[in-house]
Amino acid sequence: MAVDLHLHSVFSDGSETPRAIIDLAVRAGLTAIALTDHDTLDGVAEAAAAAAAAGLTFVPGTELSVDWTTGPMHLLAYFLEPGTGPLQDRLEDIQAGRARRNEQIVARLRSLGFDLSLEEVAAEAGGRGVGRPHFAAVLLRKGYVADLRQAFDRYLAAGRPGYVNRERLDAITAIRLARASGAVPVIAHPHTLGITAADYTAAFEQLAAAGLGGIEAHYAEYRPEMRQHLAAVCRRLGIAATGGSDFHGTYKPGLQVGSGHGDLAVPDEALEELRGAAEPGAQVPRDQAR
Ligand code: AMP
Ligand code: ZN
Ligand code: FE
Ligand code: FE
């Protein structure tokens, strides 16, 4: 049996509603899912209700972009409940920073000669959270790029002319805020840290000491050897080896709920380990064979 702990809905930059994602998860035969929309918990209520009706275990979450010494890091915060709390209270500031950044992206793209407005991008996002994939979709619809990837490669990715940085929490602060809010912080898709596997261990040890609860080992883009390697690193550190598809619907073509590119199967144990990492001071069993 399998789970999928990394999913985006229309409440950030996914194309499907939480309800539709639950349907897809049921059809994929999953036992549990987590919703991890960027910077928001707004989809959690709908997802929780749909999951309960479908008999599926549901974990609320969000995905934050934070700063680490080597650059940006994506941090998943699991078991983060909507409402108030140390991390929840920061989400509004983060969303405001995103809104300011989005206005600046529009200005950049217009100065590059593209006819596009924030209203059009907001409409693409359905009136909810606007992310770069929505800019990419508008550029595609207007014929400025051949596909979504080209929109990032040419204009929207870091270092490209339509890219605008935004303020981020630093990783250690975000980890502490997540823990103070009863959430479990987990590093998403660790390859995007831009460090070699040899440097992972020192970084992960430092972050685990600060409260990191897990690493996304079972990621759709990883080959089986990489998934096993990262899971072994997690066992050594006594943190959870989690995983998910990073499904975004049509905004990331080719990824399915549960199975990713077809070969993903995040074991049920990933959720058990994540629950273990939620216990105050508790750790998942360390690898005895170390
Ligand atoms: P944002 O949070 O608005 O900065 O957008 C980040 C999202 O854009 C990521 O979660 C991905 O869905 C998408 N994204 C970022 N970089 C790329 C890329 N190089 N190619 C395709 N999608 C990307
Ligand atoms: Zn996204
Ligand atoms: Fe991410
Ligand atoms: Fe994601």
PDB file of C-alpha atoms and ligand atoms in Angstrom:
ATOM      1  CA  MET A   1       0.000   0.000   0.000  1.00  0.00           C
ATOM      2  CA  ALA A   2       1.191   3.469  -0.766  1.00  0.00           C
ATOM      3  CA  VAL A   3       0.800   7.103   0.245  1.00  0.00           C
ATOM      4  CA  ASP A   4       1.504  10.475  -1.415  1.00  0.00           C
ATOM      5  CA  LEU A   5       2.716  13.218   0.912  1.00  0.00           C
ATOM      6  CA  HIS A   6       3.413  16.005  -1.606  1.00  0.00           C
ATOM      7  CA  LEU A   7       0.464  17.370  -3.588  1.00  0.00           C
ATOM      8  CA  HIS A   8      -0.541  20.827  -4.856  1.00  0.00           C
ATOM      9  CA  SER A   9      -4.111  21.941  -5.506  1.00  0.00           C
ATOM     10  CA  VAL A  10      -5.826  25.024  -6.960  1.00  0.00           C
ATOM     11  CA  PHE A  11      -5.179  26.714  -3.602  1.00  0.00           C
ATOM     12  CA  SER A  12      -1.615  27.218  -4.843  1.00  0.00           C
ATOM     13  CA  ASP A  13      -0.250  26.292  -8.258  1.00  0.00           C
ATOM     14  CA  GLY A  14      -2.006  23.015  -8.961  1.00  0.00           C
ATOM     15  CA  SER A  15      -4.825  22.648 -11.484  1.00  0.00           C
ATOM     16  CA  GLU A  16      -7.071  20.304  -9.448  1.00  0.00           C
ATOM     17  CA  THR A  17      -9.307  20.962  -6.469  1.00  0.00           C
ATOM     18  CA  PRO A  18      -8.540  19.165  -3.178  1.00  0.00           C
ATOM     19  CA  ARG A  19     -11.711  17.123  -3.728  1.00  0.00           C
ATOM     20  CA  ALA A  20     -10.537  15.998  -7.171  1.00  0.00           C
ATOM     21  CA  ILE A  21      -7.136  15.090  -5.736  1.00  0.00           C
ATOM     22  CA  ILE A  22      -8.791  12.885  -3.113  1.00  0.00           C
ATOM     23  CA  ASP A  23     -10.708  11.138  -5.925  1.00  0.00           C
ATOM     24  CA  LEU A  24      -7.456  10.571  -7.822  1.00  0.00           C
ATOM     25  CA  ALA A  25      -5.809   9.240  -4.644  1.00  0.00           C
ATOM     26  CA  VAL A  26      -8.660   6.774  -4.086  1.00  0.00           C
ATOM     27  CA  ARG A  27      -8.448   5.622  -7.691  1.00  0.00           C
ATOM     28  CA  ALA A  28      -4.681   5.171  -7.292  1.00  0.00           C
ATOM     29  CA  GLY A  29      -5.330   2.911  -4.303  1.00  0.00           C
ATOM     30  CA  LEU A  30      -3.547   5.149  -1.800  1.00  0.00           C
ATOM     31  CA  THR A  31      -4.128   4.842   1.958  1.00  0.00           C
ATOM     32  CA  ALA A  32      -3.134   8.400   2.886  1.00  0.00           C
ATOM     33  CA  ILE A  33      -2.281  11.760   1.356  1.00  0.00           C
ATOM     34  CA  ALA A  34      -0.949  15.116   2.495  1.00  0.00           C
ATOM     35  CA  LEU A  35      -1.894  18.423   0.863  1.00  0.00           C
ATOM     36  CA  THR A  36       1.175  20.693   0.625  1.00  0.00           C
ATOM     37  CA  ASP A  37       0.112  23.855  -1.170  1.00  0.00           C
ATOM     38  CA  HIS A  38       2.737  26.622  -1.229  1.00  0.00           C
ATOM     39  CA  ASP A  39       2.477  29.051   1.709  1.00  0.00           C
ATOM     40  CA  THR A  40      -1.177  28.298   2.495  1.00  0.00           C
ATOM     41  CA  LEU A  41      -3.496  26.003   4.435  1.00  0.00           C
ATOM     42  CA  ASP A  42      -6.576  27.254   2.601  1.00  0.00           C
ATOM     43  CA  GLY A  43      -7.218  23.899   0.895  1.00  0.00           C
ATOM     44  CA  VAL A  44      -6.990  21.852   4.064  1.00  0.00           C
ATOM     45  CA  ALA A  45     -10.648  22.026   5.145  1.00  0.00           C
ATOM     46  CA  GLU A  46     -11.952  20.830   1.750  1.00  0.00           C
ATOM     47  CA  ALA A  47      -9.331  18.092   1.531  1.00  0.00           C
ATOM     48  CA  ALA A  48      -9.944  16.877   5.092  1.00  0.00           C
ATOM     49  CA  ALA A  49     -13.696  16.640   4.498  1.00  0.00           C
ATOM     50  CA  ALA A  50     -13.309  14.832   1.172  1.00  0.00           C
ATOM     51  CA  ALA A  51     -10.717  12.459   2.621  1.00  0.00           C
ATOM     52  CA  ALA A  52     -12.930  11.627   5.605  1.00  0.00           C
ATOM     53  CA  ALA A  53     -15.833  10.878   3.266  1.00  0.00           C
ATOM     54  CA  ALA A  54     -13.585   8.624   1.170  1.00  0.00           C
ATOM     55  CA  GLY A  55     -12.041   6.812   4.150  1.00  0.00           C
ATOM     56  CA  LEU A  56      -8.585   8.121   3.309  1.00  0.00           C
ATOM     57  CA  THR A  57      -6.094   9.259   5.958  1.00  0.00           C
ATOM     58  CA  PHE A  58      -5.329  12.951   5.534  1.00  0.00           C
ATOM     59  CA  VAL A  59      -2.384  15.025   6.739  1.00  0.00           C
ATOM     60  CA  PRO A  60      -2.554  18.834   6.535  1.00  0.00           C
ATOM     61  CA  GLY A  61       0.576  20.577   5.341  1.00  0.00           C
ATOM     62  CA  THR A  62       2.216  23.364   3.412  1.00  0.00           C
ATOM     63  CA  GLU A  63       5.415  23.862   1.407  1.00  0.00           C
ATOM     64  CA  LEU A  64       7.586  26.862   2.239  1.00  0.00           C
ATOM     65  CA  SER A  65      10.500  28.327   0.331  1.00  0.00           C
ATOM     66  CA  VAL A  66      13.225  29.112   2.886  1.00  0.00           C
ATOM     67  CA  ASP A  67      16.860  30.221   2.790  1.00  0.00           C
ATOM     68  CA  TRP A  68      19.679  27.827   3.512  1.00  0.00           C
ATOM     69  CA  THR A  69      23.399  28.552   3.334  1.00  0.00           C
ATOM     70  CA  THR A  70      23.652  27.105  -0.179  1.00  0.00           C
ATOM     71  CA  GLY A  71      20.521  28.830  -1.526  1.00  0.00           C
ATOM     72  CA  PRO A  72      16.763  28.344  -1.458  1.00  0.00           C
ATOM     73  CA  MET A  73      15.332  25.220   0.144  1.00  0.00           C
ATOM     74  CA  HIS A  74      11.773  23.922   0.032  1.00  0.00           C
ATOM     75  CA  LEU A  75      10.536  22.898   3.438  1.00  0.00           C
ATOM     76  CA  LEU A  76       7.365  20.866   3.923  1.00  0.00           C
ATOM     77  CA  ALA A  77       5.546  21.347   7.230  1.00  0.00           C
ATOM     78  CA  TYR A  78       3.254  18.435   8.090  1.00  0.00           C
ATOM     79  CA  PHE A  79       0.445  18.253  10.665  1.00  0.00           C
ATOM     80  CA  LEU A  80       0.174  22.042  10.503  1.00  0.00           C
ATOM     81  CA  GLU A  81      -3.431  22.838  11.378  1.00  0.00           C
ATOM     82  CA  PRO A  82      -5.245  25.890   9.973  1.00  0.00           C
ATOM     83  CA  GLY A  83      -5.790  28.669  12.487  1.00  0.00           C
ATOM     84  CA  THR A  84      -3.317  30.567  14.591  1.00  0.00           C
ATOM     85  CA  GLY A  85       0.131  29.518  15.721  1.00  0.00           C
ATOM     86  CA  PRO A  86       3.757  30.580  15.429  1.00  0.00           C
ATOM     87  CA  LEU A  87       4.140  29.394  11.829  1.00  0.00           C
ATOM     88  CA  GLN A  88       0.513  29.867  10.787  1.00  0.00           C
ATOM     89  CA  ASP A  89       0.747  33.529  11.801  1.00  0.00           C
ATOM     90  CA  ARG A  90       3.714  34.034   9.471  1.00  0.00           C
ATOM     91  CA  LEU A  91       1.908  32.686   6.424  1.00  0.00           C
ATOM     92  CA  GLU A  92       0.099  36.004   5.896  1.00  0.00           C
ATOM     93  CA  ASP A  93       3.400  37.907   5.679  1.00  0.00           C
ATOM     94  CA  ILE A  94       4.749  35.273   3.329  1.00  0.00           C
ATOM     95  CA  GLN A  95       1.675  35.562   1.107  1.00  0.00           C
ATOM     96  CA  ALA A  96       2.016  39.361   1.082  1.00  0.00           C
ATOM     97  CA  GLY A  97       5.655  38.978  -0.004  1.00  0.00           C
ATOM     98  CA  ARG A  98       4.527  36.647  -2.770  1.00  0.00           C
ATOM     99  CA  ALA A  99       1.926  39.191  -3.933  1.00  0.00           C
ATOM    100  CA  ARG A 100       4.582  41.948  -4.100  1.00  0.00           C
ATOM    101  CA  ARG A 101       6.903  39.629  -5.994  1.00  0.00           C
ATOM    102  CA  ASN A 102       4.151  38.785  -8.466  1.00  0.00           C
ATOM    103  CA  GLU A 103       3.626  42.476  -9.265  1.00  0.00           C
ATOM    104  CA  GLN A 104       7.352  42.798  -9.927  1.00  0.00           C
ATOM    105  CA  ILE A 105       7.333  39.754 -12.216  1.00  0.00           C
ATOM    106  CA  VAL A 106       4.555  41.362 -14.270  1.00  0.00           C
ATOM    107  CA  ALA A 107       6.655  44.537 -14.584  1.00  0.00           C
ATOM    108  CA  ARG A 108       9.688  42.515 -15.647  1.00  0.00           C
ATOM    109  CA  LEU A 109       7.781  40.540 -18.252  1.00  0.00           C
ATOM    110  CA  ARG A 110       6.146  43.690 -19.610  1.00  0.00           C
ATOM    111  CA  SER A 111       9.533  45.366 -19.920  1.00  0.00           C
ATOM    112  CA  LEU A 112      10.640  42.340 -21.930  1.00  0.00           C
ATOM    113  CA  GLY A 113       7.854  43.211 -24.374  1.00  0.00           C
ATOM    114  CA  PHE A 114       5.182  40.726 -23.303  1.00  0.00           C
ATOM    115  CA  ASP A 115       1.597  41.892 -23.238  1.00  0.00           C
ATOM    116  CA  LEU A 116       0.354  40.540 -19.920  1.00  0.00           C
ATOM    117  CA  SER A 117      -1.333  41.852 -16.771  1.00  0.00           C
ATOM    118  CA  LEU A 118      -1.578  40.746 -13.172  1.00  0.00           C
ATOM    119  CA  GLU A 119      -5.350  40.404 -13.663  1.00  0.00           C
ATOM    120  CA  GLU A 120      -4.794  37.827 -16.405  1.00  0.00           C
ATOM    121  CA  VAL A 121      -2.382  35.873 -14.238  1.00  0.00           C
ATOM    122  CA  ALA A 122      -4.745  36.061 -11.255  1.00  0.00           C
ATOM    123  CA  ALA A 123      -7.573  34.789 -13.463  1.00  0.00           C
ATOM    124  CA  GLU A 124      -5.353  31.886 -14.523  1.00  0.00           C
ATOM    125  CA  ALA A 125      -4.933  31.119 -10.806  1.00  0.00           C
ATOM    126  CA  GLY A 126      -8.689  31.128 -10.313  1.00  0.00           C
ATOM    127  CA  GLY A 127      -8.543  33.977  -7.832  1.00  0.00           C
ATOM    128  CA  ARG A 128      -6.391  31.985  -5.405  1.00  0.00           C
ATOM    129  CA  GLY A 129      -2.653  31.876  -4.732  1.00  0.00           C
ATOM    130  CA  VAL A 130      -0.619  33.025  -7.750  1.00  0.00           C
ATOM    131  CA  GLY A 131       2.648  31.243  -8.472  1.00  0.00           C
ATOM    132  CA  ARG A 132       5.167  31.202 -11.268  1.00  0.00           C
ATOM    133  CA  PRO A 133       3.420  28.300 -13.051  1.00  0.00           C
ATOM    134  CA  HIS A 134       0.464  30.637 -13.607  1.00  0.00           C
ATOM    135  CA  PHE A 135       2.762  33.149 -15.301  1.00  0.00           C
ATOM    136  CA  ALA A 136       4.135  30.295 -17.397  1.00  0.00           C
ATOM    137  CA  ALA A 137       0.616  29.237 -18.398  1.00  0.00           C
ATOM    138  CA  VAL A 138      -0.306  32.761 -19.537  1.00  0.00           C
ATOM    139  CA  LEU A 139       2.937  33.068 -21.543  1.00  0.00           C
ATOM    140  CA  LEU A 140       2.119  29.728 -23.151  1.00  0.00           C
ATOM    141  CA  ARG A 141      -1.490  30.645 -23.936  1.00  0.00           C
ATOM    142  CA  LYS A 142      -0.322  33.848 -25.620  1.00  0.00           C
ATOM    143  CA  GLY A 143       2.143  31.984 -27.770  1.00  0.00           C
ATOM    144  CA  TYR A 144       5.274  33.512 -26.239  1.00  0.00           C
ATOM    145  CA  VAL A 145       6.698  30.098 -25.351  1.00  0.00           C
ATOM    146  CA  ALA A 146       6.292  26.577 -26.735  1.00  0.00           C
ATOM    147  CA  ASP A 147       5.599  24.935 -23.372  1.00  0.00           C
ATOM    148  CA  LEU A 148       5.668  25.560 -19.615  1.00  0.00           C
ATOM    149  CA  ARG A 149       9.253  24.370 -19.260  1.00  0.00           C
ATOM    150  CA  GLN A 150      10.436  26.877 -21.849  1.00  0.00           C
ATOM    151  CA  ALA A 151       8.706  29.651 -19.894  1.00  0.00           C
ATOM    152  CA  PHE A 152      10.865  28.764 -16.870  1.00  0.00           C
ATOM    153  CA  ASP A 153      14.041  28.081 -18.806  1.00  0.00           C
ATOM    154  CA  ARG A 154      13.872  31.374 -20.684  1.00  0.00           C
ATOM    155  CA  TYR A 155      12.160  33.778 -18.287  1.00  0.00           C
ATOM    156  CA  LEU A 156      10.962  32.576 -14.883  1.00  0.00           C
ATOM    157  CA  ALA A 157      13.696  30.378 -13.394  1.00  0.00           C
ATOM    158  CA  ALA A 158      16.248  31.892 -10.994  1.00  0.00           C
ATOM    159  CA  GLY A 159      18.748  33.992 -12.922  1.00  0.00           C
ATOM    160  CA  ARG A 160      16.444  34.504 -15.911  1.00  0.00           C
ATOM    161  CA  PRO A 161      15.198  38.006 -16.829  1.00  0.00           C
ATOM    162  CA  GLY A 162      11.644  37.545 -15.495  1.00  0.00           C
ATOM    163  CA  TYR A 163      12.809  36.179 -12.145  1.00  0.00           C
ATOM    164  CA  VAL A 164      12.253  38.193  -8.980  1.00  0.00           C
ATOM    165  CA  ASN A 165      13.476  36.997  -5.612  1.00  0.00           C
ATOM    166  CA  ARG A 166      11.251  37.204  -2.565  1.00  0.00           C
ATOM    167  CA  GLU A 167      11.916  37.374   1.133  1.00  0.00           C
ATOM    168  CA  ARG A 168      12.094  34.019   2.820  1.00  0.00           C
ATOM    169  CA  LEU A 169      12.417  32.716   6.341  1.00  0.00           C
ATOM    170  CA  ASP A 170      15.767  31.135   6.967  1.00  0.00           C
ATOM    171  CA  ALA A 171      15.693  27.358   7.263  1.00  0.00           C
ATOM    172  CA  ILE A 172      16.507  27.138  10.959  1.00  0.00           C
ATOM    173  CA  THR A 173      13.864  29.736  11.878  1.00  0.00           C
ATOM    174  CA  ALA A 174      11.271  27.941   9.760  1.00  0.00           C
ATOM    175  CA  ILE A 175      12.131  24.597  11.361  1.00  0.00           C
ATOM    176  CA  ARG A 176      11.745  26.074  14.844  1.00  0.00           C
ATOM    177  CA  LEU A 177       8.476  27.838  13.940  1.00  0.00           C
ATOM    178  CA  ALA A 178       7.117  24.581  12.506  1.00  0.00           C
ATOM    179  CA  ARG A 179       8.034  22.634  15.649  1.00  0.00           C
ATOM    180  CA  ALA A 180       6.591  25.365  17.875  1.00  0.00           C
ATOM    181  CA  SER A 181       3.345  24.966  15.896  1.00  0.00           C
ATOM    182  CA  GLY A 182       3.188  21.203  16.392  1.00  0.00           C
ATOM    183  CA  ALA A 183       4.261  20.553  12.811  1.00  0.00           C
ATOM    184  CA  VAL A 184       6.997  18.292  11.454  1.00  0.00           C
ATOM    185  CA  PRO A 185       9.422  20.051   9.089  1.00  0.00           C
ATOM    186  CA  VAL A 186      10.770  17.979   6.189  1.00  0.00           C
ATOM    187  CA  ILE A 187      13.190  18.940   3.405  1.00  0.00           C
ATOM    188  CA  ALA A 188      11.463  18.648   0.018  1.00  0.00           C
ATOM    189  CA  HIS A 189      13.288  17.310  -3.059  1.00  0.00           C
ATOM    190  CA  PRO A 190      16.778  17.710  -1.522  1.00  0.00           C
ATOM    191  CA  HIS A 191      18.539  17.689  -4.906  1.00  0.00           C
ATOM    192  CA  THR A 192      17.362  21.283  -5.392  1.00  0.00           C
ATOM    193  CA  LEU A 193      19.706  22.365  -2.564  1.00  0.00           C
ATOM    194  CA  GLY A 194      22.392  22.346  -5.218  1.00  0.00           C
ATOM    195  CA  ILE A 195      24.925  20.459  -3.095  1.00  0.00           C
ATOM    196  CA  THR A 196      26.543  17.143  -3.818  1.00  0.00           C
ATOM    197  CA  ALA A 197      25.482  13.953  -2.062  1.00  0.00           C
ATOM    198  CA  ALA A 198      28.801  14.070  -0.220  1.00  0.00           C
ATOM    199  CA  ASP A 199      27.842  17.396   1.379  1.00  0.00           C
ATOM    200  CA  TYR A 200      24.315  16.269   2.276  1.00  0.00           C
ATOM    201  CA  THR A 201      25.230  14.537   5.470  1.00  0.00           C
ATOM    202  CA  ALA A 202      26.779  17.535   7.224  1.00  0.00           C
ATOM    203  CA  ALA A 203      23.890  19.765   6.199  1.00  0.00           C
ATOM    204  CA  PHE A 204      21.248  17.247   7.236  1.00  0.00           C
ATOM    205  CA  GLU A 205      22.934  16.618  10.602  1.00  0.00           C
ATOM    206  CA  GLN A 206      22.909  20.329  11.357  1.00  0.00           C
ATOM    207  CA  LEU A 207      19.262  20.655  10.325  1.00  0.00           C
ATOM    208  CA  ALA A 208      18.226  17.527  12.244  1.00  0.00           C
ATOM    209  CA  ALA A 209      19.844  18.985  15.364  1.00  0.00           C
ATOM    210  CA  ALA A 210      17.658  22.079  14.841  1.00  0.00           C
ATOM    211  CA  GLY A 211      14.483  19.958  14.685  1.00  0.00           C
ATOM    212  CA  LEU A 212      14.215  18.715  11.116  1.00  0.00           C
ATOM    213  CA  GLY A 213      11.880  15.715  11.157  1.00  0.00           C
ATOM    214  CA  GLY A 214      12.487  14.150   7.783  1.00  0.00           C
ATOM    215  CA  ILE A 215      13.749  14.258   4.226  1.00  0.00           C
ATOM    216  CA  GLU A 216      11.759  13.595   1.061  1.00  0.00           C
ATOM    217  CA  ALA A 217      13.555  10.452  -0.054  1.00  0.00           C
ATOM    218  CA  HIS A 218      10.873   8.909  -2.278  1.00  0.00           C
ATOM    219  CA  TYR A 219      10.593  11.690  -4.850  1.00  0.00           C
ATOM    220  CA  ALA A 220       9.141  11.128  -8.293  1.00  0.00           C
ATOM    221  CA  GLU A 221      12.192  12.541 -10.069  1.00  0.00           C
ATOM    222  CA  TYR A 222      14.650  10.232  -8.299  1.00  0.00           C
ATOM    223  CA  ARG A 223      16.023   6.965  -9.525  1.00  0.00           C
ATOM    224  CA  PRO A 224      15.505   3.993  -7.173  1.00  0.00           C
ATOM    225  CA  GLU A 225      19.150   4.102  -6.015  1.00  0.00           C
ATOM    226  CA  MET A 226      18.789   7.757  -4.993  1.00  0.00           C
ATOM    227  CA  ARG A 227      15.569   7.017  -3.066  1.00  0.00           C
ATOM    228  CA  GLN A 228      17.279   4.158  -1.217  1.00  0.00           C
ATOM    229  CA  HIS A 229      20.356   6.247  -0.532  1.00  0.00           C
ATOM    230  CA  LEU A 230      18.307   9.083   0.970  1.00  0.00           C
ATOM    231  CA  ALA A 231      16.203   6.646   3.011  1.00  0.00           C
ATOM    232  CA  ALA A 232      19.426   5.218   4.454  1.00  0.00           C
ATOM    233  CA  VAL A 233      20.612   8.737   5.313  1.00  0.00           C
ATOM    234  CA  CYS A 234      17.305   9.313   7.142  1.00  0.00           C
ATOM    235  CA  ARG A 235      17.663   6.068   9.111  1.00  0.00           C
ATOM    236  CA  ARG A 236      21.165   7.066  10.145  1.00  0.00           C
ATOM    237  CA  LEU A 237      19.928  10.452  11.352  1.00  0.00           C
ATOM    238  CA  GLY A 238      16.865   8.995  13.047  1.00  0.00           C
ATOM    239  CA  ILE A 239      14.461  11.101  10.976  1.00  0.00           C
ATOM    240  CA  ALA A 240      11.591  10.164   8.655  1.00  0.00           C
ATOM    241  CA  ALA A 241      12.078   9.182   5.010  1.00  0.00           C
ATOM    242  CA  THR A 242       8.983  10.717   3.417  1.00  0.00           C
ATOM    243  CA  GLY A 243       7.900  10.993  -0.181  1.00  0.00           C
ATOM    244  CA  GLY A 244       5.446  12.176  -2.754  1.00  0.00           C
ATOM    245  CA  SER A 245       4.758  12.987  -6.364  1.00  0.00           C
ATOM    246  CA  ASP A 246       4.772  16.833  -6.204  1.00  0.00           C
ATOM    247  CA  PHE A 247       1.638  16.589  -8.322  1.00  0.00           C
ATOM    248  CA  HIS A 248       0.496  19.933  -9.819  1.00  0.00           C
ATOM    249  CA  GLY A 249      -2.007  18.610 -12.398  1.00  0.00           C
ATOM    250  CA  THR A 250      -1.620  20.319 -15.764  1.00  0.00           C
ATOM    251  CA  TYR A 251       1.005  22.724 -14.378  1.00  0.00           C
ATOM    252  CA  LYS A 252       3.527  19.862 -14.173  1.00  0.00           C
ATOM    253  CA  PRO A 253       2.565  17.551 -17.008  1.00  0.00           C
ATOM    254  CA  GLY A 254       3.407  13.865 -16.728  1.00  0.00           C
ATOM    255  CA  LEU A 255       3.076  13.480 -12.946  1.00  0.00           C
ATOM    256  CA  GLN A 256       0.286  11.344 -11.459  1.00  0.00           C
ATOM    257  CA  VAL A 257      -1.059  11.320  -7.911  1.00  0.00           C
ATOM    258  CA  GLY A 258       0.636   8.431  -6.114  1.00  0.00           C
ATOM    259  CA  SER A 259       2.698   7.000  -8.950  1.00  0.00           C
ATOM    260  CA  GLY A 260       4.553  10.127 -10.108  1.00  0.00           C
ATOM    261  CA  HIS A 261       6.049   9.306 -13.501  1.00  0.00           C
ATOM    262  CA  GLY A 262       4.717   5.763 -13.091  1.00  0.00           C
ATOM    263  CA  ASP A 263       7.336   4.171 -10.879  1.00  0.00           C
ATOM    264  CA  LEU A 264       6.759   5.943  -7.561  1.00  0.00           C
ATOM    265  CA  ALA A 265       5.409   3.982  -4.585  1.00  0.00           C
ATOM    266  CA  VAL A 266       5.860   5.759  -1.269  1.00  0.00           C
ATOM    267  CA  PRO A 267       5.465   3.066   1.395  1.00  0.00           C
ATOM    268  CA  ASP A 268       2.918   3.395   4.232  1.00  0.00           C
ATOM    269  CA  GLU A 269       5.903   3.379   6.589  1.00  0.00           C
ATOM    270  CA  ALA A 270       6.749   6.886   5.389  1.00  0.00           C
ATOM    271  CA  LEU A 271       3.661   8.184   7.185  1.00  0.00           C
ATOM    272  CA  GLU A 272       4.382   6.062  10.260  1.00  0.00           C
ATOM    273  CA  GLU A 273       7.888   7.516  10.386  1.00  0.00           C
ATOM    274  CA  LEU A 274       6.471  11.008   9.960  1.00  0.00           C
ATOM    275  CA  ARG A 275       4.086  10.402  12.870  1.00  0.00           C
ATOM    276  CA  GLY A 276       7.039   9.132  14.896  1.00  0.00           C
ATOM    277  CA  ALA A 277       8.893  12.349  14.144  1.00  0.00           C
ATOM    278  CA  ALA A 278       5.947  14.344  15.527  1.00  0.00           C
ATOM    279  CA  GLU A 279       6.355  12.990  19.051  1.00  0.00           C
ATOM    280  CA  PRO A 280       8.140  15.585  21.186  1.00  0.00           C
ATOM    281  CA  GLY A 281      11.779  14.545  21.402  1.00  0.00           C
ATOM    282  CA  ALA A 282      11.065  11.203  19.761  1.00  0.00           C
ATOM    283  CA  GLN A 283      13.043   9.829  16.853  1.00  0.00           C
ATOM    284  CA  VAL A 284      12.335   7.046  14.445  1.00  0.00           C
ATOM    285  CA  PRO A 285      14.519   3.992  15.183  1.00  0.00           C
ATOM    286  CA  ARG A 286      18.098   4.544  14.171  1.00  0.00           C
ATOM    287  CA  ASP A 287      19.806   2.196  11.800  1.00  0.00           C
ATOM    288  CA  GLN A 288      21.562  -0.390  13.929  1.00  0.00           C
ATOM    289  CA  ALA A 289      23.817  -1.494  11.086  1.00  0.00           C
ATOM    290  CA  ARG A 290      25.597   1.834  10.878  1.00  0.00           C
TER     291      ARG A 290
HETATM  292  P1  AMP B   1       6.684  30.132  -6.857  1.00  0.00           P
HETATM  293  O1  AMP B   1       6.395  29.483  -5.520  1.00  0.00           O
HETATM  294  O2  AMP B   1       5.574  31.025  -7.308  1.00  0.00           O
HETATM  295  O3  AMP B   1       8.022  30.782  -6.902  1.00  0.00           O
HETATM  296  O4  AMP B   1       6.710  28.938  -7.917  1.00  0.00           O
HETATM  297  C1  AMP B   1       7.434  27.800  -7.623  1.00  0.00           C
HETATM  298  C2  AMP B   1       6.866  26.651  -8.428  1.00  0.00           C
HETATM  299  O5  AMP B   1       7.189  26.838  -9.781  1.00  0.00           O
HETATM  300  C3  AMP B   1       7.471  25.298  -8.067  1.00  0.00           C
HETATM  301  O6  AMP B   1       6.802  24.682  -7.023  1.00  0.00           O
HETATM  302  C4  AMP B   1       7.248  24.541  -9.334  1.00  0.00           C
HETATM  303  O7  AMP B   1       5.910  24.123  -9.374  1.00  0.00           O
HETATM  304  C5  AMP B   1       7.447  25.586 -10.380  1.00  0.00           C
HETATM  305  N1  AMP B   1       8.832  25.641 -10.906  1.00  0.00           N
HETATM  306  C6  AMP B   1       9.904  26.223 -10.333  1.00  0.00           C
HETATM  307  N2  AMP B   1      10.985  26.111 -11.121  1.00  0.00           N
HETATM  308  C7  AMP B   1      10.600  25.449 -12.227  1.00  0.00           C
HETATM  309  C8  AMP B   1      11.242  25.024 -13.429  1.00  0.00           C
HETATM  310  N3  AMP B   1      12.554  25.292 -13.663  1.00  0.00           N
HETATM  311  N4  AMP B   1      10.511  24.343 -14.341  1.00  0.00           N
HETATM  312  C9  AMP B   1       9.196  24.096 -14.126  1.00  0.00           C
HETATM  313  N5  AMP B   1       8.529  24.466 -13.012  1.00  0.00           N
HETATM  314  C10 AMP B   1       9.213  25.135 -12.082  1.00  0.00           C
HETATM  315 ZN    ZN B   2       4.376  24.429  -7.063  1.00  0.00          ZN
HETATM  316 FE    FE B   3       9.014  22.370  -4.131  1.00  0.00          FE
HETATM  317 FE    FE B   4       5.934  21.083  -4.350  1.00  0.00          FE
END
